[in-house]
Structures are given as C-alpha cells and as structure tokens.
Short mmCIF file of C-alpha atoms and ligand atoms in Angstrom, two decimals:
data_model
loop_
_atom_site.label_atom_id
_atom_site.label_comp_id
_atom_site.label_asym_id
_atom_site.label_seq_id
_atom_site.Cartn_x
_atom_site.Cartn_y
_atom_site.Cartn_z
CA UNK A 1 -2.84 8.81 -36.90
CA UNK A 2 -2.83 11.84 -34.58
CA UNK A 3 -5.97 10.67 -32.76
CA UNK A 4 -4.66 7.31 -31.61
CA UNK A 5 -4.80 6.58 -27.86
CA UNK A 6 -1.41 6.89 -26.21
CA UNK A 7 0.08 3.39 -26.16
CA UNK A 8 1.46 1.98 -22.91
CA UNK A 9 4.21 -0.51 -22.28
CA UNK A 10 3.31 -4.12 -22.98
CA UNK A 11 5.26 -4.98 -19.81
CA UNK A 12 2.17 -3.89 -17.87
CA UNK A 13 -0.14 -6.41 -19.55
CA UNK A 14 0.39 -9.08 -16.88
CA UNK A 15 0.77 -6.72 -13.93
CA UNK A 16 -2.06 -6.59 -11.36
CA UNK A 17 -2.47 -5.01 -7.94
CA UNK A 18 -6.08 -5.63 -6.95
CA UNK A 19 -5.67 -4.15 -3.46
CA UNK A 20 -6.23 -0.79 -5.16
CA UNK A 21 -7.92 -2.29 -8.24
CA UNK A 22 -11.41 -2.32 -9.81
CA UNK A 23 -13.37 -3.06 -6.60
CA UNK A 24 -11.64 -0.16 -4.92
CA UNK A 25 -12.57 2.11 -7.84
CA UNK A 26 -16.20 0.98 -7.54
CA UNK A 27 -16.08 1.79 -3.81
CA UNK A 28 -14.96 5.34 -4.66
CA UNK A 29 -17.92 5.69 -7.06
CA UNK A 30 -20.34 4.53 -4.37
CA UNK A 31 -18.80 6.96 -1.89
CA UNK A 32 -19.08 9.78 -4.40
CA UNK A 33 -22.78 8.90 -4.67
CA UNK A 34 -23.12 9.34 -0.90
CA UNK A 35 -22.81 5.74 0.36
CA UNK A 36 -20.61 5.00 3.35
CA UNK A 37 -18.28 2.07 2.66
CA UNK A 38 -16.59 -0.03 5.32
CA UNK A 39 -13.13 -0.51 3.86
CA UNK A 40 -11.43 -3.71 4.92
CA UNK A 41 -9.18 -3.88 1.87
CA UNK A 42 -5.98 -2.05 2.86
CA UNK A 43 -3.65 -2.53 5.84
CA UNK A 44 -3.30 1.20 6.44
CA UNK A 45 -3.15 1.81 10.22
CA UNK A 46 -3.47 5.60 9.91
CA UNK A 47 -6.82 5.21 8.14
CA UNK A 48 -8.25 3.38 11.17
CA UNK A 49 -7.33 5.93 13.83
CA UNK A 50 -3.92 4.52 14.80
CA UNK A 51 -1.37 7.27 15.39
CA UNK A 52 2.35 7.36 14.83
CA UNK A 53 4.07 7.04 18.26
CA UNK A 54 4.91 10.52 19.64
CA UNK A 55 8.65 9.84 19.85
CA UNK A 56 8.75 9.26 16.07
CA UNK A 57 6.72 12.38 15.29
CA UNK A 58 8.90 14.47 17.56
CA UNK A 59 12.10 13.12 16.02
CA UNK A 60 10.87 13.99 12.54
CA UNK A 61 9.65 17.46 13.58
CA UNK A 62 12.93 18.24 15.32
CA UNK A 63 14.93 17.11 12.29
CA UNK A 64 13.03 19.15 9.69
CA UNK A 65 15.78 21.78 9.41
CA UNK A 66 18.30 18.96 8.74
CA UNK A 67 16.13 17.44 5.98
CA UNK A 68 16.55 19.94 3.21
CA UNK A 69 19.37 18.37 1.22
CA UNK A 70 19.57 15.07 -0.64
CA UNK A 71 21.23 12.43 1.48
CA UNK A 72 23.37 9.42 0.47
CA UNK A 73 21.59 7.20 -2.08
CA UNK A 74 21.54 4.33 0.44
CA UNK A 75 19.95 6.49 3.14
CA UNK A 76 20.99 8.51 6.20
CA UNK A 77 23.99 6.90 7.92
CA UNK A 78 22.19 7.13 11.29
CA UNK A 79 19.14 5.25 9.94
CA UNK A 80 21.27 2.58 8.23
CA UNK A 81 23.35 2.06 11.36
CA UNK A 82 20.15 1.56 13.41
CA UNK A 83 18.89 -1.05 10.91
CA UNK A 84 22.24 -2.88 10.87
CA UNK A 85 22.29 -2.85 14.69
CA UNK A 86 18.77 -4.38 14.77
CA UNK A 87 19.85 -7.19 12.46
CA UNK A 88 23.06 -7.77 14.43
CA UNK A 89 20.99 -8.02 17.65
CA UNK A 90 18.97 -10.70 15.85
CA UNK A 91 22.19 -12.59 15.08
CA UNK A 92 22.84 -11.62 11.46
CA UNK A 93 26.17 -10.40 10.11
CA UNK A 94 24.70 -7.03 9.09
CA UNK A 95 26.60 -3.90 8.12
CA UNK A 96 25.33 -0.35 7.53
CA UNK A 97 27.30 -0.35 4.25
CA UNK A 98 24.96 -3.09 3.03
CA UNK A 99 21.70 -1.43 4.19
CA UNK A 100 19.48 0.54 1.79
CA UNK A 101 16.68 2.83 2.95
CA UNK A 102 13.83 3.35 0.50
CA UNK A 103 10.45 5.02 0.09
CA UNK A 104 8.73 2.04 1.69
CA UNK A 105 9.54 -1.64 1.24
CA UNK A 106 7.53 -1.34 -1.98
CA UNK A 107 10.26 0.66 -3.69
CA UNK A 108 12.98 -1.69 -2.45
CA UNK A 109 11.15 -4.79 -3.73
CA UNK A 110 11.12 -3.26 -7.21
CA UNK A 111 14.73 -2.14 -6.93
CA UNK A 112 15.98 -5.56 -5.82
CA UNK A 113 14.18 -7.47 -8.54
CA UNK A 114 15.45 -4.96 -11.11
CA UNK A 115 18.97 -5.56 -9.83
CA UNK A 116 18.63 -9.36 -9.91
CA UNK A 117 16.58 -10.47 -12.89
CA UNK A 118 17.34 -11.26 -16.52
CA UNK A 119 14.31 -11.67 -18.83
CA UNK A 120 12.73 -15.08 -18.14
CA UNK A 121 14.37 -15.59 -14.74
CA UNK A 122 12.05 -17.29 -12.28
CA UNK A 123 11.23 -16.19 -8.75
CA UNK A 124 9.54 -18.52 -6.27
CA UNK A 125 6.68 -16.57 -4.67
CA UNK A 126 4.20 -17.87 -2.08
CA UNK A 127 0.56 -18.46 -3.06
CA UNK A 128 -1.29 -16.65 -1.69
CA UNK A 129 1.22 -13.81 -1.96
CA UNK A 130 1.41 -10.13 -1.20
CA UNK A 131 0.75 -9.33 -4.86
CA UNK A 132 3.41 -6.66 -5.21
CA UNK A 133 5.97 -9.49 -5.30
CA UNK A 134 4.40 -11.07 -8.39
CA UNK A 135 3.75 -7.68 -10.01
CA UNK A 136 7.31 -6.44 -9.48
CA UNK A 137 8.76 -9.73 -10.74
CA UNK A 138 6.78 -9.39 -13.99
CA UNK A 139 7.58 -5.67 -14.36
CA UNK A 140 11.26 -6.54 -14.21
CA UNK A 141 11.04 -9.22 -16.88
CA UNK A 142 10.86 -12.18 -14.50
CA UNK A 143 8.37 -14.99 -14.10
CA UNK A 144 6.74 -15.56 -10.70
CA UNK A 145 6.43 -19.28 -9.95
CA UNK A 146 3.95 -19.71 -7.12
CA UNK A 147 4.45 -22.24 -4.35
CA UNK A 148 1.37 -23.40 -2.54
CA UNK A 149 0.71 -22.44 1.11
CA UNK A 150 -2.76 -23.97 1.54
CA UNK A 151 -5.01 -23.83 4.63
CA UNK A 152 -4.62 -27.61 5.07
CA UNK A 153 -0.96 -26.93 5.93
CA UNK A 154 -1.76 -23.91 8.12
CA UNK A 155 -0.71 -21.80 5.11
CA UNK A 156 2.89 -23.03 5.34
CA UNK A 157 4.78 -24.38 2.30
CA UNK A 158 5.99 -27.95 1.87
CA UNK A 159 9.75 -27.66 1.20
CA UNK A 160 9.74 -30.81 -0.98
CA UNK A 161 6.94 -29.47 -3.17
CA UNK A 162 8.81 -26.18 -3.36
CA UNK A 163 12.04 -27.93 -4.39
CA UNK A 164 10.16 -29.57 -7.25
CA UNK A 165 9.46 -26.11 -8.72
CA UNK A 166 13.13 -25.17 -9.02
CA UNK A 167 14.48 -25.02 -12.59
CA UNK A 168 17.79 -23.80 -14.04
CA UNK A 169 16.10 -20.39 -14.41
CA UNK A 170 15.15 -20.03 -10.73
CA UNK A 171 17.01 -17.11 -9.13
CA UNK A 172 15.28 -16.24 -5.89
CA UNK A 173 12.92 -17.46 -3.18
CA UNK A 174 10.50 -14.98 -1.58
CA UNK A 175 9.53 -15.66 2.05
CA UNK A 176 6.85 -13.41 3.58
CA UNK A 177 6.99 -13.95 7.34
CA UNK A 178 4.75 -13.10 9.20
CA UNK A 179 2.61 -13.54 6.15
CA UNK A 180 0.27 -11.19 4.36
CA UNK A 181 -2.47 -12.28 3.58
CA UNK A 182 -2.66 -15.47 5.71
CA UNK A 183 -1.09 -14.44 9.05
CA UNK A 184 1.12 -17.56 9.04
CA UNK A 185 4.29 -17.29 11.11
CA UNK A 186 7.03 -19.61 9.85
CA UNK A 187 8.63 -22.07 12.30
CA UNK A 188 12.40 -22.18 12.58
CA UNK A 189 12.69 -25.72 11.14
CA UNK A 190 10.77 -24.69 8.04
CA UNK A 191 12.99 -21.64 7.58
CA UNK A 192 16.04 -23.87 7.90
CA UNK A 193 14.64 -26.16 5.20
CA UNK A 194 14.11 -23.14 2.92
CA UNK A 195 17.67 -21.96 3.57
CA UNK A 196 19.12 -25.35 2.64
CA UNK A 197 17.00 -25.39 -0.51
CA UNK A 198 18.37 -21.95 -1.43
CA UNK A 199 21.91 -23.12 -0.66
CA UNK A 200 21.54 -26.28 -2.79
CA UNK A 201 20.24 -24.39 -5.81
CA UNK A 202 22.20 -21.14 -5.51
CA UNK A 203 19.07 -19.03 -4.88
CA UNK A 204 18.91 -15.59 -3.31
CA UNK A 205 16.57 -15.37 -0.31
CA UNK A 206 14.18 -12.41 -0.29
CA UNK A 207 12.78 -12.15 3.26
CA UNK A 208 9.85 -9.75 3.54
CA UNK A 209 9.66 -9.24 7.31
CA UNK A 210 7.68 -6.00 7.43
CA UNK A 211 5.33 -7.53 10.07
CA UNK A 212 8.17 -8.88 12.23
CA UNK A 213 6.71 -7.66 15.53
CA UNK A 214 3.00 -8.05 14.75
CA UNK A 215 2.44 -11.35 16.59
CA UNK A 216 -0.51 -12.91 18.45
CA UNK A 217 -0.73 -15.42 21.29
CA UNK A 218 2.53 -17.32 21.63
CA UNK A 219 3.74 -16.87 18.07
CA UNK A 220 7.50 -16.26 17.84
CA UNK A 221 9.16 -14.54 14.90
CA UNK A 222 12.40 -16.04 13.57
CA UNK A 223 14.36 -13.69 11.32
CA UNK A 224 15.70 -15.43 8.23
CA UNK A 225 19.12 -13.75 7.84
CA UNK A 226 20.74 -15.35 10.93
CA UNK A 227 19.51 -18.79 9.78
CA UNK A 228 20.75 -18.08 6.23
CA UNK A 229 24.34 -17.42 7.32
CA UNK A 230 26.46 -17.45 4.15
CA UNK A 231 23.46 -17.75 1.79
CA UNK A 232 22.73 -14.37 0.16
CA UNK A 233 19.68 -12.89 1.87
CA UNK A 234 17.86 -9.58 1.47
CA UNK A 235 15.80 -8.80 4.58
CA UNK A 236 13.10 -6.13 4.29
CA UNK A 237 11.46 -4.14 7.11
CA UNK A 238 9.98 -0.72 7.61
CA UNK A 239 8.00 1.84 9.55
CA UNK A 240 4.62 1.20 7.89
CA UNK A 241 3.14 -1.53 10.05
CA UNK A 242 5.04 -2.26 13.29
CA UNK A 243 5.61 1.48 13.78
CA UNK A 244 2.18 2.58 12.45
CA UNK A 245 3.74 5.11 10.07
CA UNK A 246 2.63 4.04 6.56
CA UNK A 247 2.48 7.61 5.32
CA UNK A 248 6.11 8.27 6.21
CA UNK A 249 7.10 5.90 3.37
CA UNK A 250 10.20 4.42 4.97
CA UNK A 251 11.43 0.88 4.42
CA UNK A 252 14.84 -0.75 4.50
CA UNK A 253 16.67 -3.75 3.20
CA UNK A 254 19.74 -5.38 4.67
CA UNK A 255 21.97 -7.53 2.51
CA UNK A 256 23.71 -10.44 4.27
CA UNK A 257 25.62 -13.56 3.22
CA UNK A 258 29.12 -14.54 2.15
CA UNK A 259 30.87 -11.22 1.50
CA UNK A 260 32.56 -12.24 -1.76
CA UNK A 261 29.24 -13.17 -3.36
CA UNK A 262 27.48 -9.89 -2.65
CA UNK A 263 29.71 -7.26 -4.22
CA UNK A 264 28.03 -7.12 -7.64
CA UNK A 265 24.55 -7.08 -6.13
CA UNK A 266 25.53 -4.34 -3.71
CA UNK A 267 26.91 -2.23 -6.58
CA UNK A 268 23.79 -2.84 -8.69
CA UNK A 269 21.53 -1.80 -5.82
CA UNK A 270 23.70 1.25 -5.22
CA UNK A 271 23.46 2.24 -8.89
CA UNK A 272 19.68 1.83 -8.93
CA UNK A 273 19.37 3.74 -5.65
CA UNK A 274 21.47 6.54 -7.15
CA UNK A 275 19.13 6.83 -10.14
CA UNK A 276 16.38 8.01 -7.78
CA UNK A 277 18.93 10.14 -5.86
CA UNK A 278 17.75 9.20 -2.37
CA UNK A 279 14.54 8.43 -0.49
CA UNK A 280 12.54 10.97 1.51
CA UNK A 281 15.02 12.38 4.02
CA UNK A 282 12.60 13.85 6.57
CA UNK A 283 10.99 10.57 7.54
CA UNK A 284 14.30 8.69 7.78
CA UNK A 285 14.95 10.52 11.05
CA UNK A 286 12.25 8.32 12.59
CA UNK A 287 14.17 5.08 11.97
CA UNK A 288 16.55 5.16 14.92
CA UNK A 289 13.91 6.20 17.50
CA UNK A 290 11.61 3.52 16.07
CA UNK A 291 14.20 0.76 16.40
CA UNK A 292 15.73 1.88 19.69
CA UNK A 293 12.73 3.41 21.48
CA UNK A 294 9.59 1.97 23.11
CA UNK A 295 7.63 -0.73 21.29
CA UNK A 296 4.35 0.61 19.88
CA UNK A 297 2.80 -2.64 18.72
CA UNK A 298 3.08 -5.16 21.59
CA UNK A 299 0.39 -3.38 23.66
CA UNK A 300 -1.97 -3.57 20.67
CA UNK A 301 -1.43 -7.26 19.83
CA UNK A 302 -1.32 -8.52 23.46
CA UNK A 303 -4.35 -9.29 25.69
CA UNK A 304 -6.44 -6.14 26.17
CA UNK A 305 -5.00 -4.58 23.00
CA UNK A 306 -7.06 -3.39 20.07
CA UNK A 307 -5.56 -5.74 17.47
CA UNK A 308 -5.88 -8.66 19.89
CA UNK A 309 -9.60 -7.89 20.27
CA UNK A 310 -10.05 -7.43 16.52
CA UNK A 311 -8.47 -10.80 15.78
CA UNK A 312 -10.65 -12.45 18.46
CA UNK A 313 -13.76 -10.86 16.90
CA UNK A 314 -12.89 -12.40 13.52
CA UNK A 315 -12.03 -15.81 14.98
CA UNK A 316 -15.36 -15.79 16.92
CA UNK A 317 -17.38 -14.69 13.90
CA UNK A 318 -15.91 -17.50 11.81
CA UNK A 319 -16.55 -20.04 14.59
CA UNK A 320 -20.22 -18.99 14.61
CA UNK A 321 -20.53 -18.90 10.81
CA UNK A 322 -22.41 -21.54 8.88
CA UNK A 323 -20.11 -21.09 5.88
CA UNK A 324 -16.63 -19.95 6.91
CA UNK A 325 -13.40 -21.61 7.95
CA UNK A 326 -10.18 -19.95 9.13
CA UNK A 327 -6.63 -20.75 10.10
CA UNK A 328 -6.37 -18.12 12.89
CA UNK A 329 -3.67 -15.61 11.98
CA UNK A 330 -0.55 -15.84 14.15
CA UNK A 331 0.83 -12.52 12.95
CA UNK A 332 0.42 -9.53 10.60
CA UNK A 333 -2.73 -7.46 10.13
CA UNK A 334 -5.10 -9.72 8.18
CA UNK A 335 -7.37 -12.77 8.26
CA UNK A 336 -7.86 -15.00 5.23
CA UNK A 337 -11.09 -16.97 5.76
CA UNK A 338 -12.25 -19.70 3.39
CA UNK A 339 -15.81 -20.49 2.31
CA UNK A 340 -16.72 -24.16 2.81
CA UNK A 341 -17.33 -25.64 -0.68
CA UNK A 342 -19.69 -28.21 0.83
CA UNK A 343 -22.00 -25.37 1.95
CA UNK A 344 -21.62 -23.12 -1.12
CA UNK A 345 -20.47 -25.26 -4.08
CA UNK A 346 -20.91 -22.47 -6.66
CA UNK A 347 -19.16 -19.79 -4.60
CA UNK A 348 -17.09 -17.31 -6.59
CA UNK A 349 -14.91 -14.95 -4.54
CA UNK A 350 -14.94 -12.06 -7.05
CA UNK A 351 -18.75 -12.14 -7.49
CA UNK A 352 -19.14 -12.37 -3.71
CA UNK A 353 -16.87 -9.37 -3.07
CA UNK A 354 -18.82 -7.29 -5.59
CA UNK A 355 -22.20 -8.29 -4.14
CA UNK A 356 -20.98 -7.54 -0.61
CA UNK A 357 -19.82 -4.10 -1.73
CA UNK A 358 -23.01 -3.24 -3.61
CA UNK A 359 -25.51 -4.71 -1.13
CA UNK A 360 -23.79 -4.38 2.23
CA UNK A 361 -21.25 -1.58 1.69
CA UNK A 362 -18.32 -3.73 2.84
CA UNK A 363 -15.13 -3.69 0.75
CA UNK A 364 -12.85 -6.70 1.08
CA UNK A 365 -10.57 -8.53 -1.31
CA UNK A 366 -11.27 -11.83 -3.06
CA UNK A 367 -8.61 -14.47 -2.35
CA UNK A 368 -7.83 -14.75 -6.06
CA UNK A 369 -6.33 -11.23 -5.85
CA UNK A 370 -3.43 -12.93 -4.06
CA UNK A 371 -2.45 -15.23 -6.91
CA UNK A 372 -4.09 -18.47 -5.82
CA UNK A 373 -6.00 -20.79 -8.10
CA UNK A 374 -8.79 -21.46 -5.56
CA UNK A 375 -11.64 -18.95 -5.57
CA UNK A 376 -13.19 -19.57 -2.17
CA UNK A 377 -11.25 -17.19 0.09
CA UNK A 378 -11.21 -13.51 0.98
CA UNK A 379 -8.96 -11.18 2.96
CA UNK A 380 -9.95 -8.63 5.58
CA UNK A 381 -7.68 -6.35 7.57
CA UNK A 382 -7.76 -6.57 11.38
CA UNK A 383 -7.29 -2.82 11.79
CA UNK A 384 -10.93 -1.77 12.53
CA UNK A 385 -12.31 -1.90 16.08
CA UNK A 386 -13.60 -5.35 17.12
CA UNK A 387 -17.23 -4.17 17.07
CA UNK A 388 -16.86 -2.89 13.51
CA UNK A 389 -15.42 -6.24 12.40
CA UNK A 390 -18.22 -8.12 14.16
CA UNK A 391 -20.71 -5.98 12.22
CA UNK A 392 -18.83 -6.59 8.96
CA UNK A 393 -18.96 -10.34 9.53
CA UNK A 394 -22.71 -10.13 10.19
CA UNK A 395 -23.05 -8.54 6.75
CA UNK A 396 -20.75 -11.17 5.24
CA UNK A 397 -22.86 -13.97 6.77
CA UNK A 398 -26.06 -12.35 5.45
CA UNK A 399 -24.59 -12.23 1.94
CA UNK A 400 -23.43 -15.85 2.11
CA UNK A 401 -26.87 -16.94 3.37
CA UNK A 402 -28.52 -15.08 0.46
CA UNK A 403 -26.18 -16.85 -1.96
CA UNK A 404 -26.94 -20.22 -0.34
CA UNK A 405 -30.71 -19.59 -0.66
CA UNK A 406 -30.32 -18.53 -4.28
CA UNK A 407 -28.26 -21.66 -4.98
CA UNK A 408 -30.87 -23.89 -3.31
CA UNK A 409 -33.67 -22.19 -5.31
CA UNK A 410 -31.71 -22.78 -8.54
CA UNK A 411 -31.24 -26.45 -7.70
CA UNK A 412 -34.99 -26.89 -7.00
CA UNK A 413 -35.89 -25.14 -10.26
C1 LIG B 501 4.08 -8.13 2.95
C2 LIG B 501 4.23 -6.68 2.60
N1 LIG B 501 5.40 -6.26 2.09
C3 LIG B 501 5.59 -4.98 1.76
C4 LIG B 501 4.58 -4.03 1.91
C5 LIG B 501 4.87 -2.62 1.48
O1 LIG B 501 5.06 -1.79 2.56
P1 LIG B 501 5.62 -0.30 2.48
O2 LIG B 501 5.87 0.04 1.07
O3 LIG B 501 4.57 0.56 3.11
O4 LIG B 501 6.89 -0.32 3.29
C6 LIG B 501 3.35 -4.42 2.44
C7 LIG B 501 2.25 -3.46 2.57
O5 LIG B 501 1.12 -3.78 2.87
C8 LIG B 501 3.18 -5.78 2.80
O6 LIG B 501 2.02 -6.22 3.30
#
C-alpha cells in the first residue's frame, strides 16, 4: 500500500501541450549530451535575441518600489484603463471595470473557461489550434469541438461548416486572429459571419488576439469586439509577442457585449481572479507604456525588418523545395508548411520531427500537435535570423529527400 505511486487527477488524461512535450524533453537530453539544437518550437522572442523595448524596461524599473503590495485582483487600475482605452480606440464598448490582467494570456484562458463551463459543455476551437485552448477546455470539464481551417481555404474556417458543429451543449467559439500556428489573418466579412453565428446560437466569443500587431505585407487586423457589438466577447491580448516581453508574464482580457448579460460572468471572473490574489504587480507597470508608447513590432515586420526577412526566407525555401507547400503567413510568428502527399505518400509528421531532431539537430513541432487529423504538416517559428531559417530548411529538405529515397527503395524491394 505505502509504496504505490502517487496518483494524479484523471482530468489530466486527455490534456496535451506538445510545444513543451516529449520532443522538447528529447532535445534537452541531446543538449545535455553536448549537441547543439536549433530550437524552432517555441515563439519566445527573448530566446532569439529580441529585447524588451527600453521604455517598458524603464517603466518597470522605476515602479519597483511601488510593486511590493498585492494589487486589485483584476489588475492595476492604470494598466486596466490603458487596455480599455486601446479597445475603445478600436471601436469596442470597453470599460476598465470589465478588464482583467493576468500572468499571461495563458492564465486568463484557463480562468475564463473555468468561469464558463459545466461538465460536457462544448467549445468550438480551430483546427489547427493553439493547443492551450483545447487543453484548458478539457481541464475545465469541457469538450473541444474542432472546426477545420485547412490550407485549401487559406487556413480560414467555412462558417456554414462551423454552424453544422453547433449543438445544444455549445457554449463558446474560439477565434485566434492572427492565427497561431497558421499565420492566417481573418477578413472582416468572415468575422461578421462568426459573430452572427454566435448571436444565433447564444455563444460567447473568445477572441485570442495576442498577435494583433504582428502583420506582414498588406494584412490588416480587424478586432472582433467592435464587430461583436452586443454579443458577449472576451478579447485577449498581452505583452508577450507584440511587445517582446514574454518573461514579464502579462496578459489581459476585456469583456464586452450587452451589459445585462455580462454581470454573472464578470462576478465569476472576479471570484476566480481573487482566488489567486492578483497577478505579478511589477510587470503590470509596463502595460500603459506598451499601449501608449512607440510601436516595437512594425519595424520588425515591415520591409527591412528581421521578421520580414525571416518570413521571406521561409517562403523562398518552400518555393524551392521539392516536397513542401505553404500558405504564406499573413501574421503572427510562425509558418505551417505542408508536405505534398504526392511526393511523400507515407510521410508521418511525428516520425519526421524525431528524425530531424536526431539527425539534423533541428527541433520543430509536428502539425498533429495542433489538434488536426492530417499528419503532413509542421510548425516553425519565424523568430530566428533569416540565414538560420534558411539553414534549417536545408536540413529539413535533406531529411525529406532521405525519406523519399528510403520510400522509393522500399517500393522497389
Ligand atoms: C495564440 C496564443 N495565445 C496565447 C498565448 C499565451 O501567451 P502568454 O501566456 O505569454 O500571454 C500564446 C503563446 O504562444 C499564443 O500563441
């Protein structure tokens, strides 16, 4: 009896987060054995030499003496006011009283689903998804129902197909725009169709807009809350990506929609926020300077910028590849190439990712880590320098060519 392993909650049985999963653990083992691994698996700007803009660092440093007490469970009033003002500038009916600051969007995703879901409630989640959405839905007793965003549709959903997934148990619709992992940026008409679907079926919109200003070429971001109007909408943003401050762990959510419908949800969120007292106070001082000060990201995504060059390096590498296809990302920090089944019929994304790691020291993520049924995609982050990505794609091409040769040899035998 006394020697039994410590049992863990069965709620975790279906919960996965492969971004830091088994491949990542294998990469650590290889590094411990002295190998140098090119990590393309995590969108962590600080790990690729990007620095937090000086005006954010200075604001945090100057505010250290004012950061020693707990603050309000919803966050510092000054930070919440800055978030509400941003959303009002975008045209939403936002109010600092309905803004919550958290330790990253990650914490707020969990908190919101905990506030919303009864056991068995369904949440419509894009496929591919940012897998925290599926994981947090399951952890909170819900069922993620994935709607397809395939490359044939430029990774955008078909609103009619999405409507067909709605059941009496459906509670919420997750929209990740700009999208991780595909880089899709949702057009206004599509967002309007999703809003009317939510209105028809009484769904809550969950708009993950953490990449709102990470845009390439002529892509334009349309925030969901102003389109949603009276429909309840939770809009998420943060310092991690646009403001290059992942380690600060600051995210926010703004609750908009018909006032009378939001009171219970606001109280539930407030209660859950109170249970963790408040989020990190020190870093919250960076919110107002981030939202009101100079833009850190436009110079990186525009012509001549590092992210612009990185994206071009990936698009070029795919254009030259014998095996790969790609819907060029319009936003966010990732590319999601596909492997042409006509060239590699037996391709398996998980086996490929492991072989690439072991043989070529490149760590990327198989597409199936993002809750899609197809197994012929992978995700890379665009954060390395263009030359590093070009080298990574040379190693990817070498691995695919080896697999093609092995497949041809098997067929001959
Ligand atoms: C789509 C999306 N949402 C949320 C997050 C979580 O961000 P954070 O917890 O750093 O605010 C990420 C992180 O990669 C993301 O890609």
